[in-house]
Amino acid sequence: MAVHNDDMRFRQLASAATFALTLTWQAASGELPPTAQRCLELLDESETAGITDETVRVCAEAAKESREGLVLYGDVLLTQENAEGAIEYYSKALAGVDVMKSSDFTTLAALRRRAVEYYRQENRTLAFQDAVAYLEHEPEDEFIVFIAAYAAPSAEAGLPFIERAIELEPDDIYNYALYARLLARVGKTREALAAVDKASKIAPKDPRIFTIKGLTYGLMGEHAKAERFHAQAVRAAPTEPQPKVNRADSLIELGRYEEAIALATAALQDRANYFEALQTRATAHLAMGDGDAALADIEQAKAVRPQWNASEQRERAEKLIRIHQTLS
């Protein structure tokens, strides 16, 4: 289970605030280029007035003058939900920099932001690379340690990171949720259930516990039990799409494809073009042999997340369509 978007965005904004404070100090010391200083002032004003055309223009100019400006303009693009553009500008701020050796604040700010955005986009390879590089300089940043654990190339590689995240933040249920999943993936079921139990004790009334239990039991192959917990999660958060998708995934494992399609469709009513719901519904359509419906969902999901590698599912859908055309 990835970090909830609201929580993740809070942590990202906290990082942005720290960067802004550092730039404010640089501006007071005369170390910040004038345009970047003005961009910073406008961004500070935007907390109440919102991002204006003037803010965008000035920060775009700042990006032409300094590395600090590049990072600030990346932040502007994030406020416009342009993650790809933000990554581009963070990358420009890091161009020519040896991120394993350089520890100036602008480098670390750009590197941290880029790691988070790669994580948000499920680009695990690049998220892991940036997280590991950042942790060379800031080893106690618990959120980035969490990202390294989540994005690690294997469960075995992720376990040391999540254990470190728990040391740094022992009362975070997300850490125990990921710990349980990684333990389940390496076959340590007793330890996985102990991690779930720890999360339950930290937040016994938190409805996310149902999701944590459902995902863990699913990884252990106990799909009927997982489905029951996901059903409880849906009841606890009836307007959230992800619990419905999680339950639909369990229903697919149980061969209940029509119910899975209905749940994924309901998730899309909660949030249009929700990638995970489209992906799950495509899987259910494929299991039912409906290549046309599967291909439609695949194309829509690909439009939402272009970097998604859908080649295997697309090939299966197109094969089903050819078979249907041959038989009709």
CSV table of C-alpha atoms in Angstrom, one decimal:
chain,number,residue,atom,x,y,z
A,1,MET,CA,0.0,0.0,0.0
A,2,ALA,CA,1.5,3.3,-1.1
A,3,VAL,CA,1.4,6.3,1.2
A,4,HIS,CA,-2.0,8.0,1.0
A,5,ASN,CA,-1.9,10.9,-1.4
A,6,ASP,CA,-2.9,13.5,1.2
A,7,ASP,CA,-0.3,12.4,3.7
A,8,MET,CA,2.4,12.2,0.9
A,9,ARG,CA,1.5,15.6,-0.3
A,10,PHE,CA,1.7,17.0,3.3
A,11,ARG,CA,5.2,15.6,3.5
A,12,GLN,CA,6.2,17.1,0.1
A,13,LEU,CA,4.8,20.5,1.1
A,14,ALA,CA,6.8,20.3,4.4
A,15,SER,CA,9.9,19.7,2.3
A,16,ALA,CA,9.0,22.7,0.1
A,17,ALA,CA,8.5,24.9,3.2
A,18,THR,CA,12.0,23.9,4.4
A,19,PHE,CA,13.5,24.8,1.0
A,20,ALA,CA,11.6,28.1,1.0
A,21,LEU,CA,13.0,29.0,4.4
A,22,THR,CA,16.5,28.3,3.2
A,23,LEU,CA,16.0,30.5,0.1
A,24,THR,CA,14.6,33.2,2.3
A,25,TRP,CA,17.8,33.1,4.3
A,26,GLN,CA,19.8,33.2,1.1
A,27,ALA,CA,17.8,36.2,-0.1
A,28,ALA,CA,18.4,38.0,3.2
A,29,SER,CA,22.1,37.3,2.8
A,30,GLY,CA,22.2,38.6,-0.8
A,31,GLU,CA,23.0,35.1,-2.1
A,32,LEU,CA,19.8,34.6,-4.2
A,33,PRO,CA,19.4,36.0,-7.7
A,34,PRO,CA,16.8,38.8,-7.8
A,35,THR,CA,14.3,37.0,-10.0
A,36,ALA,CA,14.4,33.9,-7.9
A,37,GLN,CA,13.9,36.1,-4.8
A,38,ARG,CA,10.8,37.6,-6.4
A,39,CYS,CA,9.6,34.2,-7.4
A,40,LEU,CA,9.9,33.1,-3.8
A,41,GLU,CA,8.0,36.1,-2.6
A,42,LEU,CA,5.2,35.4,-5.0
A,43,LEU,CA,5.0,31.8,-4.0
A,44,ASP,CA,4.8,32.9,-0.4
A,45,GLU,CA,1.8,35.1,-1.3
A,46,SER,CA,0.2,32.3,-3.3
A,47,GLU,CA,-0.5,30.5,-0.1
A,48,THR,CA,-3.5,32.8,0.3
A,49,ALA,CA,-4.0,34.2,-3.2
A,50,GLY,CA,-3.2,31.1,-5.2
A,51,ILE,CA,-0.8,30.8,-8.1
A,52,THR,CA,-1.2,33.8,-10.5
A,53,ASP,CA,-0.1,34.3,-14.1
A,54,GLU,CA,2.5,36.7,-12.7
A,55,THR,CA,3.9,34.0,-10.4
A,56,VAL,CA,4.2,31.6,-13.3
A,57,ARG,CA,5.9,34.2,-15.4
A,58,VAL,CA,8.4,35.4,-12.8
A,59,CYS,CA,9.3,31.8,-11.7
A,60,ALA,CA,9.8,30.8,-15.3
A,61,GLU,CA,12.3,33.6,-15.7
A,62,ALA,CA,14.0,32.6,-12.4
A,63,ALA,CA,14.4,29.1,-13.9
A,64,LYS,CA,16.5,30.6,-16.6
A,65,GLU,CA,18.8,32.3,-14.1
A,66,SER,CA,19.7,29.8,-11.4
A,67,ARG,CA,19.4,26.3,-10.1
A,68,GLU,CA,17.2,27.5,-7.2
A,69,GLY,CA,14.9,29.0,-9.8
A,70,LEU,CA,14.7,25.7,-11.6
A,71,VAL,CA,13.5,24.0,-8.4
A,72,LEU,CA,11.1,26.7,-7.6
A,73,TYR,CA,9.6,26.6,-11.1
A,74,GLY,CA,9.3,22.8,-10.7
A,75,ASP,CA,7.2,23.5,-7.6
A,76,VAL,CA,5.0,25.9,-9.6
A,77,LEU,CA,4.4,23.1,-12.1
A,78,LEU,CA,3.4,20.7,-9.3
A,79,THR,CA,0.7,23.1,-8.1
A,80,GLN,CA,-0.7,22.8,-11.7
A,81,GLU,CA,-0.6,19.0,-11.4
A,82,ASN,CA,2.1,18.9,-14.0
A,83,ALA,CA,4.3,16.2,-12.5
A,84,GLU,CA,6.1,15.4,-15.7
A,85,GLY,CA,7.1,19.1,-16.1
A,86,ALA,CA,8.2,19.3,-12.5
A,87,ILE,CA,10.4,16.3,-12.9
A,88,GLU,CA,11.9,17.9,-16.0
A,89,TYR,CA,12.9,21.0,-14.1
A,90,TYR,CA,14.2,19.1,-11.1
A,91,SER,CA,16.3,17.2,-13.5
A,92,LYS,CA,17.6,20.4,-15.1
A,93,ALA,CA,18.7,21.5,-11.6
A,94,LEU,CA,20.6,18.2,-11.2
A,95,ALA,CA,22.2,18.3,-14.7
A,96,GLY,CA,25.9,17.8,-14.4
A,97,VAL,CA,25.8,17.2,-10.7
A,98,ASP,CA,27.3,14.1,-9.1
A,99,VAL,CA,24.3,13.4,-6.8
A,100,MET,CA,26.2,10.8,-4.8
A,101,LYS,CA,28.8,13.4,-3.8
A,102,SER,CA,27.2,16.8,-4.0
A,103,SER,CA,25.3,17.8,-0.8
A,104,ASP,CA,24.4,21.4,-1.4
A,105,PHE,CA,20.8,22.2,-0.4
A,106,THR,CA,19.6,22.9,-3.9
A,107,THR,CA,20.8,19.5,-5.1
A,108,LEU,CA,19.2,17.7,-2.2
A,109,ALA,CA,15.9,19.6,-2.6
A,110,ALA,CA,15.7,18.7,-6.3
A,111,LEU,CA,16.7,15.1,-5.7
A,112,ARG,CA,14.2,14.6,-2.9
A,113,ARG,CA,11.4,16.2,-5.0
A,114,ARG,CA,12.2,14.1,-8.0
A,115,ALA,CA,12.3,10.9,-5.9
A,116,VAL,CA,8.8,11.7,-4.6
A,117,GLU,CA,7.4,12.4,-8.0
A,118,TYR,CA,8.8,9.3,-9.5
A,119,TYR,CA,7.3,7.4,-6.6
A,120,ARG,CA,3.9,9.0,-7.2
A,121,GLN,CA,4.1,7.9,-10.8
A,122,GLU,CA,5.0,4.3,-9.8
A,123,ASN,CA,8.3,4.7,-11.6
A,124,ARG,CA,10.0,2.4,-9.0
A,125,THR,CA,13.4,2.1,-10.7
A,126,LEU,CA,14.1,5.8,-10.9
A,127,ALA,CA,12.4,6.5,-7.5
A,128,PHE,CA,14.7,4.0,-5.9
A,129,GLN,CA,17.8,5.4,-7.6
A,130,ASP,CA,17.0,8.9,-6.4
A,131,ALA,CA,16.1,7.8,-2.9
A,132,VAL,CA,19.3,5.9,-2.4
A,133,ALA,CA,21.4,8.8,-3.7
A,134,TYR,CA,19.5,11.3,-1.4
A,135,LEU,CA,19.9,9.0,1.6
A,136,GLU,CA,23.7,9.1,1.2
A,137,HIS,CA,23.4,12.7,2.5
A,138,GLU,CA,20.2,12.6,4.6
A,139,PRO,CA,20.0,9.1,6.0
A,140,GLU,CA,17.3,10.0,8.6
A,141,ASP,CA,14.7,11.3,6.2
A,142,GLU,CA,12.0,8.7,7.1
A,143,PHE,CA,9.8,9.4,4.1
A,144,ILE,CA,12.6,8.9,1.6
A,145,VAL,CA,13.6,5.7,3.5
A,146,PHE,CA,10.0,4.5,3.1
A,147,ILE,CA,10.2,5.3,-0.7
A,148,ALA,CA,13.4,3.3,-1.0
A,149,ALA,CA,11.7,0.4,0.7
A,150,TYR,CA,8.6,0.6,-1.5
A,151,ALA,CA,10.5,1.1,-4.7
A,152,ALA,CA,13.3,-1.4,-4.1
A,153,PRO,CA,13.8,-4.0,-6.9
A,154,SER,CA,12.9,-6.9,-4.6
A,155,ALA,CA,11.2,-7.6,-1.3
A,156,GLU,CA,14.6,-8.7,0.1
A,157,ALA,CA,16.2,-5.4,-0.9
A,158,GLY,CA,13.3,-3.4,0.5
A,159,LEU,CA,13.3,-5.0,4.0
A,160,PRO,CA,16.4,-3.2,5.4
A,161,PHE,CA,15.0,0.1,4.4
A,162,ILE,CA,11.5,-0.4,5.9
A,163,GLU,CA,13.1,-1.7,9.1
A,164,ARG,CA,15.1,1.5,9.2
A,165,ALA,CA,11.9,3.6,8.5
A,166,ILE,CA,10.3,1.9,11.5
A,167,GLU,CA,13.3,2.8,13.7
A,168,LEU,CA,12.9,6.4,12.6
A,169,GLU,CA,9.1,6.5,12.9
A,170,PRO,CA,7.8,3.6,15.0
A,171,ASP,CA,4.2,4.9,15.2
A,172,ASP,CA,3.5,5.2,11.5
A,173,ILE,CA,1.0,2.6,10.3
A,174,TYR,CA,2.2,2.9,6.7
A,175,ASN,CA,5.6,1.6,7.7
A,176,TYR,CA,4.1,-1.5,9.3
A,177,ALA,CA,1.7,-1.9,6.3
A,178,LEU,CA,4.7,-2.0,3.9
A,179,TYR,CA,6.7,-4.2,6.3
A,180,ALA,CA,3.9,-6.7,6.4
A,181,ARG,CA,3.7,-6.8,2.6
A,182,LEU,CA,7.4,-7.3,2.2
A,183,LEU,CA,7.5,-10.0,4.8
A,184,ALA,CA,4.6,-11.8,3.2
A,185,ARG,CA,6.4,-11.7,-0.2
A,186,VAL,CA,9.4,-13.5,1.2
A,187,GLY,CA,7.3,-16.1,2.9
A,188,LYS,CA,7.6,-14.9,6.5
A,189,THR,CA,3.9,-15.1,7.3
A,190,ARG,CA,4.2,-15.1,11.0
A,191,GLU,CA,6.3,-12.0,11.0
A,192,ALA,CA,3.9,-10.4,8.5
A,193,LEU,CA,0.9,-11.0,10.7
A,194,ALA,CA,2.9,-9.6,13.7
A,195,ALA,CA,3.5,-6.4,11.7
A,196,VAL,CA,-0.2,-6.2,10.9
A,197,ASP,CA,-1.0,-6.6,14.6
A,198,LYS,CA,1.4,-3.8,15.4
A,199,ALA,CA,-0.3,-1.5,13.0
A,200,SER,CA,-3.7,-2.4,14.6
A,201,LYS,CA,-2.4,-1.6,18.0
A,202,ILE,CA,-1.1,1.8,16.9
A,203,ALA,CA,-4.4,2.8,15.3
A,204,PRO,CA,-7.1,0.3,16.4
A,205,LYS,CA,-10.0,2.4,15.0
A,206,ASP,CA,-8.3,3.5,11.8
A,207,PRO,CA,-10.3,2.0,8.8
A,208,ARG,CA,-7.1,1.7,6.9
A,209,ILE,CA,-6.3,-1.3,9.0
A,210,PHE,CA,-8.8,-3.3,7.0
A,211,THR,CA,-6.8,-2.5,3.9
A,212,ILE,CA,-3.5,-3.4,5.5
A,213,LYS,CA,-5.0,-6.8,6.6
A,214,GLY,CA,-6.6,-7.4,3.2
A,215,LEU,CA,-3.4,-6.7,1.2
A,216,THR,CA,-1.3,-8.8,3.5
A,217,TYR,CA,-3.6,-11.8,3.4
A,218,GLY,CA,-3.8,-11.5,-0.4
A,219,LEU,CA,0.0,-11.8,-0.6
A,220,MET,CA,-0.2,-14.8,1.6
A,221,GLY,CA,-2.7,-16.4,-0.9
A,222,GLU,CA,-5.7,-16.3,1.4
A,223,HIS,CA,-7.9,-14.4,-1.0
A,224,ALA,CA,-11.2,-15.2,0.6
A,225,LYS,CA,-10.1,-13.7,3.9
A,226,ALA,CA,-8.5,-10.8,2.0
A,227,GLU,CA,-11.8,-10.1,0.2
A,228,ARG,CA,-13.7,-9.9,3.5
A,229,PHE,CA,-11.3,-7.3,4.9
A,230,HIS,CA,-11.4,-5.3,1.7
A,231,ALA,CA,-15.2,-5.4,1.9
A,232,GLN,CA,-15.0,-3.9,5.4
A,233,ALA,CA,-12.6,-1.2,4.0
A,234,VAL,CA,-15.2,-0.3,1.3
A,235,ARG,CA,-17.9,0.0,3.9
A,236,ALA,CA,-15.6,2.2,6.0
A,237,ALA,CA,-14.8,4.5,3.1
A,238,PRO,CA,-17.7,4.3,0.7
A,239,THR,CA,-16.6,7.2,-1.6
A,240,GLU,CA,-12.9,6.2,-1.9
A,241,PRO,CA,-12.0,4.3,-5.1
A,242,GLN,CA,-8.9,2.4,-3.9
A,243,PRO,CA,-10.7,0.1,-1.4
A,244,LYS,CA,-13.1,-0.9,-4.2
A,245,VAL,CA,-10.2,-1.7,-6.5
A,246,ASN,CA,-8.5,-3.7,-3.7
A,247,ARG,CA,-11.6,-5.8,-3.2
A,248,ALA,CA,-12.0,-6.2,-7.0
A,249,ASP,CA,-8.5,-7.6,-7.2
A,250,SER,CA,-9.4,-10.2,-4.6
A,251,LEU,CA,-12.6,-11.1,-6.4
A,252,ILE,CA,-10.6,-11.7,-9.6
A,253,GLU,CA,-8.4,-14.1,-7.6
A,254,LEU,CA,-11.5,-15.9,-6.5
A,255,GLY,CA,-12.9,-16.1,-10.1
A,256,ARG,CA,-15.8,-13.7,-9.4
A,257,TYR,CA,-15.1,-11.5,-12.4
A,258,GLU,CA,-18.5,-9.9,-12.9
A,259,GLU,CA,-18.5,-8.6,-9.3
A,260,ALA,CA,-14.9,-7.3,-9.9
A,261,ILE,CA,-16.0,-5.4,-13.0
A,262,ALA,CA,-18.9,-3.9,-11.1
A,263,LEU,CA,-16.6,-2.7,-8.3
A,264,ALA,CA,-14.0,-1.3,-10.6
A,265,THR,CA,-16.7,0.5,-12.5
A,266,ALA,CA,-18.0,1.9,-9.2
A,267,ALA,CA,-14.5,3.1,-8.4
A,268,LEU,CA,-14.4,5.0,-11.7
A,269,GLN,CA,-17.6,6.7,-10.7
A,270,ASP,CA,-15.9,7.8,-7.5
A,271,ARG,CA,-12.9,9.1,-9.5
A,272,ALA,CA,-13.0,9.3,-13.3
A,273,ASN,CA,-10.0,7.8,-15.2
A,274,TYR,CA,-8.6,6.2,-12.0
A,275,PHE,CA,-5.7,4.2,-13.3
A,276,GLU,CA,-5.8,1.4,-10.8
A,277,ALA,CA,-9.6,0.8,-11.5
A,278,LEU,CA,-9.0,0.8,-15.3
A,279,GLN,CA,-6.2,-1.7,-14.9
A,280,THR,CA,-8.2,-4.0,-12.6
A,281,ARG,CA,-11.3,-3.9,-14.8
A,282,ALA,CA,-9.2,-4.7,-17.9
A,283,THR,CA,-7.8,-7.7,-16.0
A,284,ALA,CA,-11.3,-8.9,-15.2
A,285,HIS,CA,-12.5,-8.4,-18.8
A,286,LEU,CA,-9.5,-10.5,-20.0
A,287,ALA,CA,-10.3,-13.2,-17.5
A,288,MET,CA,-13.9,-13.3,-18.9
A,289,GLY,CA,-12.6,-13.4,-22.5
A,290,ASP,CA,-13.9,-10.0,-23.5
A,291,GLY,CA,-11.0,-8.6,-25.5
A,292,ASP,CA,-12.9,-5.6,-26.8
A,293,ALA,CA,-13.8,-4.3,-23.4
A,294,ALA,CA,-10.3,-5.1,-22.0
A,295,LEU,CA,-8.6,-3.2,-24.9
A,296,ALA,CA,-10.8,-0.2,-24.3
A,297,ASP,CA,-9.8,-0.1,-20.6
A,298,ILE,CA,-6.1,-0.7,-21.5
A,299,GLU,CA,-6.1,2.2,-24.0
A,300,GLN,CA,-7.8,4.5,-21.4
A,301,ALA,CA,-5.4,3.5,-18.7
A,302,LYS,CA,-2.4,4.0,-21.0
A,303,ALA,CA,-3.7,7.6,-21.7
A,304,VAL,CA,-3.8,8.3,-18.0
A,305,ARG,CA,-0.3,6.8,-17.3
A,306,PRO,CA,1.7,6.7,-20.6
A,307,GLN,CA,4.7,5.1,-18.9
A,308,TRP,CA,2.7,2.0,-18.1
A,309,ASN,CA,3.9,-1.1,-19.9
A,310,ALA,CA,0.7,-2.6,-21.1
A,311,SER,CA,2.2,-4.7,-23.9
A,312,GLU,CA,1.3,-8.1,-22.3
A,313,GLN,CA,-2.3,-7.2,-21.5
A,314,ARG,CA,-2.7,-5.6,-24.9
A,315,GLU,CA,-1.4,-8.7,-26.7
A,316,ARG,CA,-3.9,-10.9,-24.8
A,317,ALA,CA,-6.8,-8.6,-25.6
A,318,GLU,CA,-5.9,-8.4,-29.3
A,319,LYS,CA,-5.6,-12.2,-29.4
A,320,LEU,CA,-9.1,-12.6,-27.9
A,321,ILE,CA,-10.5,-10.2,-30.4
A,322,ARG,CA,-8.9,-12.2,-33.3
A,323,ILE,CA,-10.3,-15.4,-31.9
A,324,HIS,CA,-13.8,-13.9,-31.6
A,325,GLN,CA,-13.6,-12.5,-35.2
A,326,THR,CA,-12.6,-16.0,-36.5
A,327,LEU,CA,-15.4,-17.7,-34.7
A,328,SER,CA,-18.1,-15.2,-35.6
